[in-house]
Coordinates of C-alpha atoms in Angstrom, one line a residue:
M29 CA -27.8 27.0 21.7
K30 CA -26.4 29.3 18.9
R31 CA -24.2 30.8 21.7
F32 CA -22.7 27.2 22.6
R33 CA -22.0 26.8 19.1
K34 CA -19.9 29.7 18.9
K35 CA -18.4 29.1 22.1
S36 CA -17.3 25.8 21.2
A37 CA -16.1 26.7 17.6
G38 CA -13.8 29.2 19.6
V39 CA -12.1 26.6 21.9
L40 CA -11.3 24.3 18.9
L41 CA -10.1 27.1 17.0
L42 CA -7.8 28.3 20.1
V43 CA -6.7 24.1 20.7
F44 CA -6.0 24.4 16.8
L45 CA -3.9 27.8 17.2
L46 CA -1.8 26.0 19.9
L47 CA -1.2 22.8 18.5
F48 CA 0.2 24.4 15.3
S49 CA 2.4 26.5 17.3
F50 CA 3.7 23.6 19.1
A51 CA 4.2 21.2 16.1
L52 CA 5.9 24.5 14.7
E53 CA 8.3 24.8 17.7
L54 CA 9.0 21.2 17.8
S55 CA 9.7 21.1 14.1
A56 CA 12.0 24.0 14.5
A57 CA 13.8 22.3 17.7
E58 CA 14.1 19.0 15.0
T59 CA 16.0 21.1 12.5
N60 CA 18.2 23.3 14.6
V61 CA 21.6 22.1 15.3
Y62 CA 24.1 23.9 18.3
V63 CA 27.7 24.1 17.7
A64 CA 30.8 24.6 19.5
G65 CA 33.4 26.8 17.3
N66 CA 36.9 26.9 17.2
P67 CA 37.6 30.4 18.0
D68 CA 41.4 31.0 16.9
L69 CA 41.7 28.5 13.5
Y70 CA 41.9 31.3 11.2
P71 CA 40.7 30.7 8.0
I72 CA 38.9 27.7 8.7
E73 CA 36.9 28.9 11.8
Y74 CA 37.3 31.9 14.1
Y75 CA 35.9 34.2 15.9
N76 CA 35.1 38.1 14.5
K77 CA 35.0 40.1 17.4
Q78 CA 33.8 43.3 15.8
H79 CA 31.0 41.6 14.1
D80 CA 30.4 39.4 17.1
R81 CA 29.9 36.0 15.1
Y82 CA 32.2 33.1 13.7
E83 CA 33.6 33.4 10.3
G84 CA 35.6 31.3 8.0
L85 CA 35.4 27.8 6.1
M86 CA 33.1 26.2 8.5
P87 CA 30.2 28.6 8.8
E88 CA 30.3 28.7 4.7
L89 CA 30.0 25.0 4.6
Y90 CA 27.6 25.1 7.2
A91 CA 25.1 27.0 5.0
L92 CA 25.8 24.8 2.1
L93 CA 25.2 21.5 4.5
S94 CA 21.6 23.8 5.4
E95 CA 20.8 24.0 1.9
K96 CA 21.4 20.1 1.3
T97 CA 20.0 18.8 4.5
G98 CA 17.3 21.4 5.8
Y99 CA 19.1 21.9 9.1
T100 CA 19.9 25.2 10.6
F101 CA 23.5 25.5 12.1
H102 CA 23.8 27.8 15.5
Y103 CA 27.2 28.7 17.3
V104 CA 26.9 28.7 20.6
H105 CA 28.8 30.7 23.6
A106 CA 30.2 32.5 20.7
G107 CA 33.6 34.1 22.1
D108 CA 37.3 34.3 21.7
V109 CA 37.6 31.3 24.4
N110 CA 37.6 28.2 23.0
E111 CA 34.7 26.5 25.2
Q112 CA 34.7 23.5 22.9
Q113 CA 35.7 20.6 25.3
R114 CA 33.2 22.1 28.3
L115 CA 30.4 22.2 25.9
V116 CA 30.6 19.2 24.7
K117 CA 31.0 17.3 28.0
N118 CA 28.3 19.0 29.3
C119 CA 26.3 18.0 26.3
Q120 CA 25.4 21.6 25.8
V121 CA 26.1 21.1 22.1
D122 CA 24.6 18.5 19.2
M123 CA 28.2 18.9 17.2
V124 CA 31.8 19.8 17.7
S125 CA 33.6 22.0 14.7
A126 CA 37.1 22.5 13.6
Y127 CA 39.3 20.7 16.3
L128 CA 42.9 19.3 16.2
P129 CA 43.8 16.2 17.2
G130 CA 44.2 15.9 21.1
E131 CA 41.8 18.8 22.1
I132 CA 38.9 17.2 22.7
G133 CA 38.5 14.0 24.8
A134 CA 37.7 11.1 22.5
E135 CA 34.8 9.5 25.2
Y136 CA 32.5 12.7 24.8
L137 CA 32.6 12.2 21.0
K138 CA 30.7 10.3 18.4
A139 CA 31.2 9.9 14.7
P140 CA 34.2 12.1 14.0
Q141 CA 34.4 13.4 10.3
T142 CA 37.9 14.7 8.8
I143 CA 38.2 17.9 6.8
S144 CA 41.2 17.4 4.9
G145 CA 43.2 18.8 2.3
L146 CA 42.9 22.6 3.1
T147 CA 46.0 25.1 2.5
V148 CA 46.2 27.3 5.0
G149 CA 49.4 29.5 5.3
G150 CA 51.2 27.5 3.2
E151 CA 51.1 24.2 5.2
E152 CA 48.0 21.3 4.7
Q153 CA 46.0 21.3 7.7
T154 CA 43.5 18.3 8.7
V155 CA 40.7 19.2 11.2
Y156 CA 37.8 17.3 12.5
I157 CA 34.0 17.6 13.4
A158 CA 32.3 15.4 15.6
F159 CA 29.0 14.8 17.1
S160 CA 28.1 15.0 21.2
A161 CA 26.1 12.1 22.9
I162 CA 23.0 14.1 22.4
A163 CA 23.0 14.2 18.6
S164 CA 20.7 11.8 16.9
D165 CA 21.3 9.3 14.6
E166 CA 19.3 10.6 11.8
M167 CA 20.8 14.1 12.6
I168 CA 24.5 12.3 12.2
A169 CA 23.8 10.2 9.3
E170 CA 22.1 13.0 6.9
I171 CA 24.6 15.5 8.2
S172 CA 27.6 13.4 7.5
R173 CA 26.1 12.2 4.0
A174 CA 25.8 15.8 2.7
L175 CA 29.4 16.4 4.0
S176 CA 30.5 13.6 1.9
E177 CA 28.7 15.0 -1.2
I178 CA 30.8 18.5 -1.1
S179 CA 33.9 18.0 -2.8
G180 CA 37.5 19.2 -2.0
E181 CA 37.7 21.5 -4.1
T182 CA 34.9 23.1 -3.3
K183 CA 36.5 23.4 0.0
L184 CA 39.8 25.0 -1.2
T185 CA 37.2 27.6 -3.1
L186 CA 35.7 28.5 0.2
V187 CA 38.8 29.1 1.9
A188 CA 40.2 31.3 -1.0
T189 CA 37.0 33.2 -1.8
H190 CA 36.7 33.7 2.5
T191 CA 40.5 35.1 2.5
M192 CA 40.5 37.2 -0.7
K193 CA 37.0 38.8 0.6
H194 CA 38.7 39.7 4.0
G195 CA 42.1 40.6 2.0
I196 CA 40.1 42.9 -0.2
N197 CA 38.2 44.7 2.9
R198 CA 41.5 45.0 4.5
T199 CA 42.8 47.0 1.2
F200 CA 39.6 49.1 1.0
E201 CA 40.4 50.0 4.6
I202 CA 43.8 50.9 4.1
L203 CA 43.2 52.6 0.9
F204 CA 40.3 54.9 2.5
Y205 CA 42.8 55.9 5.6
L206 CA 45.6 56.6 2.8
V207 CA 43.3 58.7 0.8
L208 CA 41.9 60.5 4.2
G209 CA 45.3 61.2 5.5
L210 CA 46.5 62.6 2.0
L211 CA 43.6 65.0 1.9
V212 CA 44.3 65.9 5.6
L213 CA 47.9 66.3 5.3
F214 CA 48.3 67.4 2.0
L215 CA 50.8 70.7 2.4
T216 CA 52.7 68.2 5.0
I217 CA 53.8 65.6 2.4
V218 CA 57.7 65.7 3.6
F219 CA 56.3 64.8 7.0
L220 CA 54.0 62.0 5.9
R221 CA 57.0 60.2 3.7
L222 CA 59.1 60.5 7.3
F223 CA 56.3 58.9 9.1
F224 CA 55.2 55.8 7.1
R225 CA 59.1 55.1 6.5
K226 CA 59.0 55.2 10.6
K227 CA 56.5 53.2 10.7
K228 CA 57.1 50.2 8.2
K229 CA 60.6 50.3 10.5
G230 CA 58.4 49.6 13.2
S231 CA 56.5 47.0 11.8
R232 CA 59.7 45.3 10.5
R233 CA 61.2 45.4 14.4
E234 CA 57.4 44.3 15.6
D235 CA 57.9 41.0 13.1
L236 CA 61.7 40.2 14.3
M237 CA 60.2 39.9 17.8
I238 CA 57.6 37.2 16.9
D239 CA 58.2 33.7 16.7
P240 CA 56.1 32.8 14.1
R241 CA 55.6 29.1 14.9
F242 CA 53.5 29.7 17.9
G243 CA 52.4 33.4 17.5
I244 CA 54.0 34.7 20.7
G245 CA 57.3 36.8 21.5
N246 CA 60.9 35.5 21.6
D247 CA 64.2 36.8 22.8
Q248 CA 64.5 40.1 21.4
Y249 CA 60.7 40.6 22.2
Y250 CA 61.4 39.8 25.9
V251 CA 64.3 42.5 26.2
Y252 CA 62.2 44.8 24.7
C253 CA 59.1 44.2 27.3
F254 CA 62.0 44.3 30.0
D255 CA 63.5 47.7 29.2
H256 CA 60.5 49.8 27.6
L257 CA 57.2 48.3 28.4
I258 CA 57.5 48.3 32.2
S259 CA 58.3 51.0 33.8
D260 CA 61.2 51.2 36.6
Q261 CA 58.5 52.7 39.0
S262 CA 56.3 49.4 38.4
K263 CA 59.1 46.7 37.8
C264 CA 58.9 46.0 41.8
L265 CA 55.4 44.5 41.1
Y266 CA 56.6 42.2 38.2
Y267 CA 58.1 38.5 38.5
L268 CA 60.1 36.6 36.0
A269 CA 59.2 33.1 35.4
Y270 CA 61.6 30.9 33.7
I271 CA 59.2 28.2 32.6
A272 CA 61.1 25.3 30.9
F273 CA 61.8 21.5 30.0
D274 CA 65.2 19.4 28.6
E275 CA 64.4 19.9 25.2
E276 CA 67.2 17.7 24.1
H277 CA 66.8 14.7 25.9
F278 CA 62.9 15.1 25.4
N279 CA 64.2 15.4 21.3
Q280 CA 65.9 12.3 21.9
R281 CA 63.4 10.3 23.5
Y282 CA 60.0 11.4 21.5
G283 CA 61.6 13.0 18.7
A284 CA 61.5 16.4 17.1
G285 CA 58.0 16.7 15.9
E286 CA 56.5 15.8 19.2
S287 CA 58.6 18.6 20.9
K288 CA 57.3 21.2 18.6
S289 CA 53.8 20.2 19.2
I290 CA 54.4 20.3 23.1
Q291 CA 55.5 23.5 22.9
R292 CA 52.8 24.8 20.5
Y293 CA 50.2 23.3 23.3
V294 CA 52.2 24.9 26.3
A295 CA 52.0 28.4 24.3
E296 CA 48.4 28.1 23.8
F297 CA 48.4 27.3 27.6
L298 CA 50.0 29.8 29.0
N299 CA 48.7 32.3 26.7
R300 CA 45.5 31.7 28.3
K301 CA 47.1 32.0 31.5
T302 CA 48.6 35.6 31.0
G303 CA 46.8 38.9 32.0
P304 CA 46.5 42.4 30.3
T305 CA 49.7 43.3 32.2
D306 CA 51.7 40.4 31.8
Y307 CA 54.2 39.3 29.0
L308 CA 55.2 36.0 27.4
C309 CA 57.6 34.9 25.1
L310 CA 59.6 31.6 24.2
I311 CA 63.5 32.9 24.4
S312 CA 64.7 29.5 22.9
D313 CA 63.6 26.2 22.1
G314 CA 62.1 24.7 25.3
I315 CA 62.4 27.8 27.2
F316 CA 59.0 30.3 27.9
V317 CA 59.4 33.3 29.9
C318 CA 56.6 35.3 31.6
L319 CA 56.7 38.8 32.8
C320 CA 54.0 38.6 35.4
Q321 CA 52.4 41.5 37.5
N322 CA 51.5 40.3 41.1
S323 CA 50.8 42.2 44.7
N324 CA 53.0 40.5 46.5
K325 CA 55.2 37.2 46.9
E326 CA 52.7 35.4 48.6
E327 CA 50.0 35.8 45.2
A328 CA 52.9 35.1 43.0
E329 CA 53.5 31.7 44.8
R330 CA 50.0 31.1 44.7
R331 CA 49.8 32.1 41.1
V332 CA 52.8 30.0 40.0
E333 CA 51.7 26.8 41.7
S334 CA 48.5 27.3 40.2
V335 CA 49.6 27.3 36.8
M336 CA 52.0 24.7 36.9
A337 CA 49.9 22.4 38.4
E338 CA 47.4 23.0 36.0
L339 CA 49.8 22.5 33.2
D340 CA 50.9 19.3 34.1
G341 CA 47.4 18.1 34.2
Y342 CA 47.1 19.4 30.8
L343 CA 50.0 18.0 29.5
S344 CA 49.2 14.3 31.2
Q345 CA 46.0 13.8 28.9
F346 CA 48.4 13.6 25.5
R347 CA 50.7 10.8 27.8
E348 CA 50.8 10.1 31.5
E349 CA 54.6 10.8 31.8
Y350 CA 54.4 14.3 30.3
A351 CA 53.1 15.1 33.8
G352 CA 55.9 17.1 35.7
L353 CA 58.1 17.3 32.1
F354 CA 57.8 21.4 32.7
H355 CA 59.9 23.0 35.6
A356 CA 59.8 27.0 36.9
G357 CA 62.1 29.2 38.4
V358 CA 60.8 32.6 39.5
C359 CA 62.9 35.9 39.8
M360 CA 61.1 38.3 42.3
L361 CA 62.5 42.0 40.7
E362 CA 61.9 44.1 43.6
E363 CA 64.6 41.9 45.3
N364 CA 67.1 42.8 42.4
P365 CA 66.5 46.5 41.8
G366 CA 68.4 48.0 38.9
C367 CA 69.3 44.7 37.6
S368 CA 69.5 44.2 33.5
S369 CA 67.0 41.9 31.7
E370 CA 70.1 39.4 31.4
A371 CA 70.5 39.2 35.2
A372 CA 67.1 38.8 36.1
L373 CA 66.6 36.0 33.4
Y374 CA 69.9 34.3 34.7
H375 CA 68.7 34.5 38.3
A376 CA 65.5 33.1 37.4
K377 CA 67.3 30.1 35.5
Q378 CA 69.0 29.2 38.7
G379 CA 65.2 28.6 40.6
Y380 CA 64.7 26.6 37.9
L381 CA 67.9 24.3 38.1
Y382 CA 67.0 24.2 41.8
A383 CA 63.6 23.1 40.9
V384 CA 64.9 20.2 38.2
S385 CA 67.5 19.4 41.2
R386 CA 65.2 18.8 43.6
K387 CA 62.2 17.3 41.6
I388 CA 59.7 20.1 42.5
R389 CA 57.5 22.1 40.3
F390 CA 58.7 25.4 40.8
A391 CA 61.5 27.8 43.1
F392 CA 62.3 31.4 43.6
S393 CA 65.9 32.2 43.2
S394 CA 67.8 34.3 46.0
K395 CA 70.6 36.0 46.6
H396 CA 71.8 32.6 48.2
L397 CA 71.0 30.5 45.4
V398 CA 72.6 32.9 42.8
A399 CA 75.9 33.1 45.2
E400 CA 76.2 29.6 45.4
T401 CA 76.2 29.1 41.8
L402 CA 78.7 31.8 40.9
Q403 CA 80.9 29.5 43.4
N404 CA 80.3 26.5 41.5
E405 CA 81.1 28.3 38.2
R406 CA 84.5 29.6 39.7
I407 CA 85.0 25.9 41.0
Y408 CA 84.2 24.3 37.3
Q409 CA 86.3 26.7 35.6
Q410 CA 89.0 25.9 37.8
I411 CA 88.8 21.7 37.4
T412 CA 88.1 22.1 33.8
Q413 CA 91.3 24.0 33.7
A414 CA 93.2 21.7 36.0
I415 CA 92.0 18.7 33.7
R416 CA 93.5 19.9 30.9
D417 CA 96.4 20.8 32.8
G418 CA 96.9 17.2 34.0
E419 CA 96.5 17.9 37.7
F420 CA 94.3 15.1 38.0
Q421 CA 96.7 11.9 38.3
V422 CA 95.8 8.1 38.6
Y423 CA 96.6 6.5 41.9
L424 CA 97.0 2.4 42.4
Q425 CA 95.9 0.4 44.9
Y426 CA 96.9 -3.2 43.9
I427 CA 94.8 -6.6 44.3
V428 CA 96.1 -9.8 44.8
D429 CA 94.6 -13.5 44.0
R430 CA 94.2 -16.4 46.4
Q431 CA 98.1 -17.1 46.4
G432 CA 98.8 -13.6 47.5
N433 CA 99.9 -12.5 43.7
I434 CA 99.4 -9.6 42.3
A435 CA 96.5 -9.4 39.5
G436 CA 95.9 -6.4 39.3
A437 CA 95.0 -2.9 40.6
E438 CA 92.2 -0.4 40.8
A439 CA 92.8 3.0 39.6
V440 CA 91.8 5.8 41.4
S441 CA 92.1 9.6 40.7
R442 CA 94.1 12.5 43.0
W443 CA 94.3 16.2 42.6
Q444 CA 97.6 17.5 42.6
N445 CA 96.3 20.8 43.3
P446 CA 99.4 23.7 43.3
R447 CA 97.7 25.6 46.0
E448 CA 96.2 23.2 48.4
G449 CA 98.6 20.3 47.9
L450 CA 97.2 16.7 47.4
L451 CA 93.5 16.5 47.4
S452 CA 91.4 13.2 47.7
P453 CA 88.1 12.5 45.9
A454 CA 86.3 13.3 48.7
K455 CA 87.5 17.4 48.5
Y456 CA 86.5 17.5 44.9
I457 CA 83.9 14.7 43.6
E458 CA 80.9 16.3 45.4
K459 CA 81.6 19.7 43.4
M460 CA 82.9 18.0 40.4
N461 CA 78.8 16.5 40.4
Q462 CA 77.4 19.9 41.0
T463 CA 79.1 21.4 38.0
D464 CA 78.9 18.2 35.1
A465 CA 82.9 18.5 35.2
V466 CA 82.8 15.1 36.3
T467 CA 82.2 13.3 33.4
M468 CA 85.6 15.4 31.8
H469 CA 87.1 14.1 34.9
D470 CA 85.9 10.0 34.4
Y471 CA 87.4 10.3 30.9
S472 CA 90.3 12.0 31.5
I473 CA 91.4 9.3 34.2
F474 CA 90.1 6.3 31.8
S475 CA 92.6 7.4 28.6
Q476 CA 95.6 7.2 31.6
V477 CA 94.4 3.9 32.6
C478 CA 94.2 3.0 28.8
G479 CA 97.9 4.2 28.7
Q480 CA 99.0 2.2 31.7
L481 CA 97.6 -1.1 30.6
E482 CA 99.3 -0.5 26.8
K483 CA 102.7 0.2 29.4
W484 CA 102.1 -2.9 31.5
E485 CA 101.8 -5.3 28.2
K486 CA 105.0 -3.5 26.6
S487 CA 106.9 -4.0 29.6
G488 CA 105.9 -7.7 30.6
F489 CA 103.2 -7.3 32.8
H490 CA 100.6 -8.2 30.2
E491 CA 98.5 -10.3 32.7
L492 CA 97.4 -7.5 35.1
F493 CA 94.1 -6.2 34.8
L494 CA 93.0 -2.4 36.0
S495 CA 89.5 -1.4 37.4
C496 CA 88.5 2.1 36.2
N497 CA 85.5 4.1 38.3
F498 CA 82.6 6.2 36.5
T499 CA 80.0 7.9 37.9
R500 CA 76.3 7.8 36.9
Y501 CA 76.7 11.3 34.8
S502 CA 79.0 9.6 32.8
V503 CA 77.6 5.7 32.3
T504 CA 74.0 6.8 31.8
S505 CA 74.6 9.4 29.1
P506 CA 73.6 8.6 25.5
D507 CA 77.3 8.8 24.1
F508 CA 79.2 6.9 26.8
P509 CA 79.9 3.6 24.4
D510 CA 80.7 6.0 21.3
R511 CA 83.4 8.1 23.7
I512 CA 84.7 5.0 25.3
R513 CA 85.6 3.3 22.0
E514 CA 87.0 6.6 20.7
I515 CA 89.4 7.0 23.9
A516 CA 90.6 3.1 24.0
D517 CA 91.2 3.0 19.9
R518 CA 94.2 5.4 20.9
Y519 CA 96.0 2.5 22.6
S520 CA 96.8 -1.0 22.2
F521 CA 95.9 -3.2 25.4
C522 CA 93.8 -6.7 25.8
R523 CA 90.3 -4.9 26.4
E524 CA 89.7 -7.9 28.6
H525 CA 92.1 -6.4 31.1
L526 CA 89.9 -3.3 31.9
F527 CA 87.1 -3.4 34.3
F528 CA 84.4 -0.8 34.5
E529 CA 83.5 -0.7 37.9
L530 CA 80.2 0.7 38.3
T531 CA 79.7 3.0 41.6
E532 CA 76.3 2.3 43.6
D533 CA 74.3 5.5 42.6
S534 CA 74.8 4.4 38.9
L535 CA 72.6 1.8 39.2
S536 CA 69.5 4.0 40.5
H537 CA 69.6 6.5 37.3
N538 CA 68.0 5.7 34.1
P539 CA 68.3 1.5 34.2
E540 CA 67.3 0.9 30.7
L541 CA 70.3 3.3 29.3
L542 CA 72.7 2.2 31.8
K543 CA 72.1 -1.4 30.6
K544 CA 72.1 -0.7 27.1
N545 CA 75.2 1.3 27.9
I546 CA 77.2 -1.8 29.6
E547 CA 75.9 -4.4 26.7
T548 CA 77.5 -2.4 24.3
C549 CA 81.0 -1.9 26.6
K550 CA 80.7 -6.2 27.0
E551 CA 80.5 -6.4 23.4
L552 CA 83.7 -4.1 22.8
G553 CA 85.3 -6.6 24.8
F554 CA 85.7 -5.0 28.4
M555 CA 85.0 -6.3 31.6
I556 CA 81.9 -5.2 34.0
A557 CA 82.5 -4.8 38.0
L558 CA 79.6 -4.3 40.4
D559 CA 80.8 -2.1 43.4
D560 CA 80.0 -2.6 47.0
I561 CA 77.3 -5.6 46.5
G562 CA 74.7 -5.8 49.3
S563 CA 75.1 -2.2 50.3
G564 CA 73.8 1.6 49.3
Y565 CA 71.9 1.4 46.0
T566 CA 72.7 -2.5 44.9
S567 CA 70.7 -5.4 45.4
L568 CA 70.9 -8.9 44.7
S569 CA 68.8 -8.0 41.4
D570 CA 71.5 -6.5 39.8
L571 CA 73.7 -9.6 39.4
Y572 CA 71.2 -11.0 36.8
S573 CA 70.1 -7.6 35.4
Y574 CA 73.6 -6.8 34.3
P575 CA 76.6 -8.6 32.5
I576 CA 78.4 -8.5 35.5
D577 CA 81.9 -10.2 35.6
L578 CA 83.1 -8.9 39.2
V579 CA 81.4 -8.1 42.4
K580 CA 83.5 -6.4 45.1
V581 CA 82.2 -6.9 48.5
E582 CA 82.3 -3.6 51.0
R583 CA 84.7 -3.2 53.7
D584 CA 81.8 -3.4 56.4
I585 CA 80.6 -6.6 55.1
V586 CA 84.0 -8.2 56.0
L587 CA 84.5 -6.8 59.2
N588 CA 81.2 -8.1 60.4
A589 CA 82.3 -11.0 59.4
E590 CA 84.1 -11.8 62.5
T591 CA 80.3 -12.7 63.9
R592 CA 79.0 -15.6 63.5
R593 CA 75.9 -14.1 61.2
G594 CA 78.7 -12.1 59.7
K595 CA 80.6 -14.6 58.4
M596 CA 77.3 -16.9 57.1
L597 CA 76.3 -13.3 55.0
L598 CA 80.0 -13.4 53.4
D599 CA 79.9 -17.0 52.6
G600 CA 76.4 -16.5 51.0
L601 CA 77.5 -13.8 49.0
V602 CA 80.3 -15.5 47.8
R603 CA 78.4 -19.0 47.0
L604 CA 75.6 -16.9 45.2
A605 CA 78.2 -15.0 43.2
H606 CA 80.1 -18.0 42.1
S607 CA 76.9 -19.9 41.3
M608 CA 76.5 -17.2 38.8
N609 CA 80.1 -17.5 36.9
I610 CA 80.9 -14.2 38.9
M611 CA 84.3 -13.5 40.5
V612 CA 83.9 -12.1 43.9
L613 CA 86.6 -9.4 45.3
C614 CA 86.9 -8.6 49.2
E615 CA 87.8 -4.8 50.2
G616 CA 89.1 -3.0 52.9
V617 CA 90.9 -6.2 54.3
E618 CA 93.7 -4.8 56.8
T619 CA 94.6 -7.6 59.1
E620 CA 95.8 -11.0 59.3
A621 CA 92.5 -12.2 60.8
Q622 CA 90.6 -10.6 58.1
K623 CA 92.8 -12.1 55.2
Q624 CA 91.9 -15.7 56.8
T625 CA 88.5 -14.6 57.1
V626 CA 87.9 -13.7 53.5
H627 CA 90.3 -16.8 52.3
S628 CA 87.7 -19.3 54.0
A629 CA 85.0 -17.5 52.2
E630 CA 86.7 -18.7 49.1
C631 CA 87.1 -15.3 47.6
D632 CA 89.0 -14.9 44.2
L633 CA 90.5 -11.6 44.6
V634 CA 91.2 -9.4 47.9
Q635 CA 92.2 -5.8 48.2
G636 CA 93.6 -3.6 51.1
Y637 CA 95.9 -2.0 53.3
Y638 CA 97.2 -5.4 54.2
Y639 CA 98.5 -5.8 50.7
S640 CA 99.0 -2.4 49.4
R641 CA 98.1 1.1 50.2
V642 CA 97.3 3.7 47.5
L643 CA 100.2 4.5 45.5
P644 CA 101.1 6.8 43.1
L645 CA 102.3 6.1 39.6
K646 CA 106.2 5.7 40.1
E647 CA 106.1 4.4 43.8
A648 CA 103.4 1.3 42.1
E649 CA 105.6 1.1 39.5
K650 CA 108.3 0.3 42.0
F651 CA 106.4 -1.8 44.1
L652 CA 105.5 -4.0 41.1
R653 CA 109.4 -4.8 40.0
E654 CA 110.1 -5.6 43.8
K655 CA 107.2 -8.2 43.9
K656 CA 108.3 -9.6 40.4
R657 CA 111.7 -9.9 41.7

């Protein structure tokens, strides 16, 4: 019996101990808070690799919160890679610490708290903490209450104390090595002075090679890496990636502040993607350059494709339209042996420009691509000089009304090339488009047209109008109305006698800006003509989308009007335009039959070789005087 009692007592004691142990573990689990830290936000919160722990304001702050609440805060996955998004998404932590706006998806967070009033590096910083889906309401309430009781002055004191402590430790370390160096090298003091002078000069040089805004190398760093850090033997393994976006256009749409933020995000993203043998820098606003080591071209291509795709996905988290913002061009140094840092950068840029023009993520440069670019640059220089020298001249093709009287003319350009002779636009417009000289050409012709209208008004032909063509590059540029106003103000003529004739491809590029520019031109008193209605890029919706005064029916529709269905189409287009108070001009009339067809369709104006061929100004003036007599 006694033995039974002893045995029962032992069992009860064991059960009690197990229950007590379980209660302790449960209590400890309830008071533990698991935190996802930010490894790179010094001095607010950062990972000290040497001590293998998180340091800064936030750990100090959690120590205060621990005293106030009884909770114990534990950092999860301490390391120099930011795992906050993954940890909170997978519910592996109770809380995410010291994150910046936009870094963590809001759908994964509960009860975000603001930690503000922190001055770091001369700039005021605001960071956030928040809780995950597994954090209990009781935990959230207690920690939030305790956090609100900690004053901003206390937070600033913690930052200052930590920074000062860190600086003091660093000072002691420097003094220790200085004393040790003096003891060891006492007899070589001259050498030491030279050594420290050289070291100071090197530090200054290193500071000059870092972009202080984003903490990565700048253009000087790129040249230094290319010329000194990469040996001539290993350059065959390197690829230069030119990763950029149109920073000027982005600033106009979203502002300089947003542009700086995007570049900071991209700098951080690309920095995470660079390996130990890669070099990343920002050579100019909006232009990143990375010297990447790859074993072959296929590997480099896969890597660039992967990085650009991930970059698109990363930027789309901020705005959907940011996907596709950046493009890349790649130069394979093995294919350009002995090239300088400047030449390699030029080659990579050509790949970038090609990628932008084809709307693809990236492109490798090639000798053919570079040769074509150089040729276009030579042509651009020739065209630019030709515009300055007045080699592009205005020719006129007259337009008549229903009675056959001259009502106006269309102004077209011809290049009086000293070497090639007279060239039509088909010989040079496409080259202009490739080299951006087309806007200079458009404004040059427009200025000549304004001068011709002024001359007509002074010589008794004040009732005549002129139409002037503009390409999409000019009419969709932000400064188009200002340039037009500045040129037209040099001349005296009735603004209603000048038609802005929009080429068919103008309407397919940036329609919002195009509409704004057209409306501004209308406010200035000019008339708007829509070319080639019913074909190409134009559509019937353009008639009510833009303030159109005149539509031009293309020659093919006039030719097909000889058939019954073609005649019905022409008649229908004319009636539709007239119902909207829009005048109609039929182009390409060359025969008596075509003249009768467009007249029966009640077109307002007619243009074609039947009435006038394209004439140089002197012949056009003579033709006009003879018609008047």
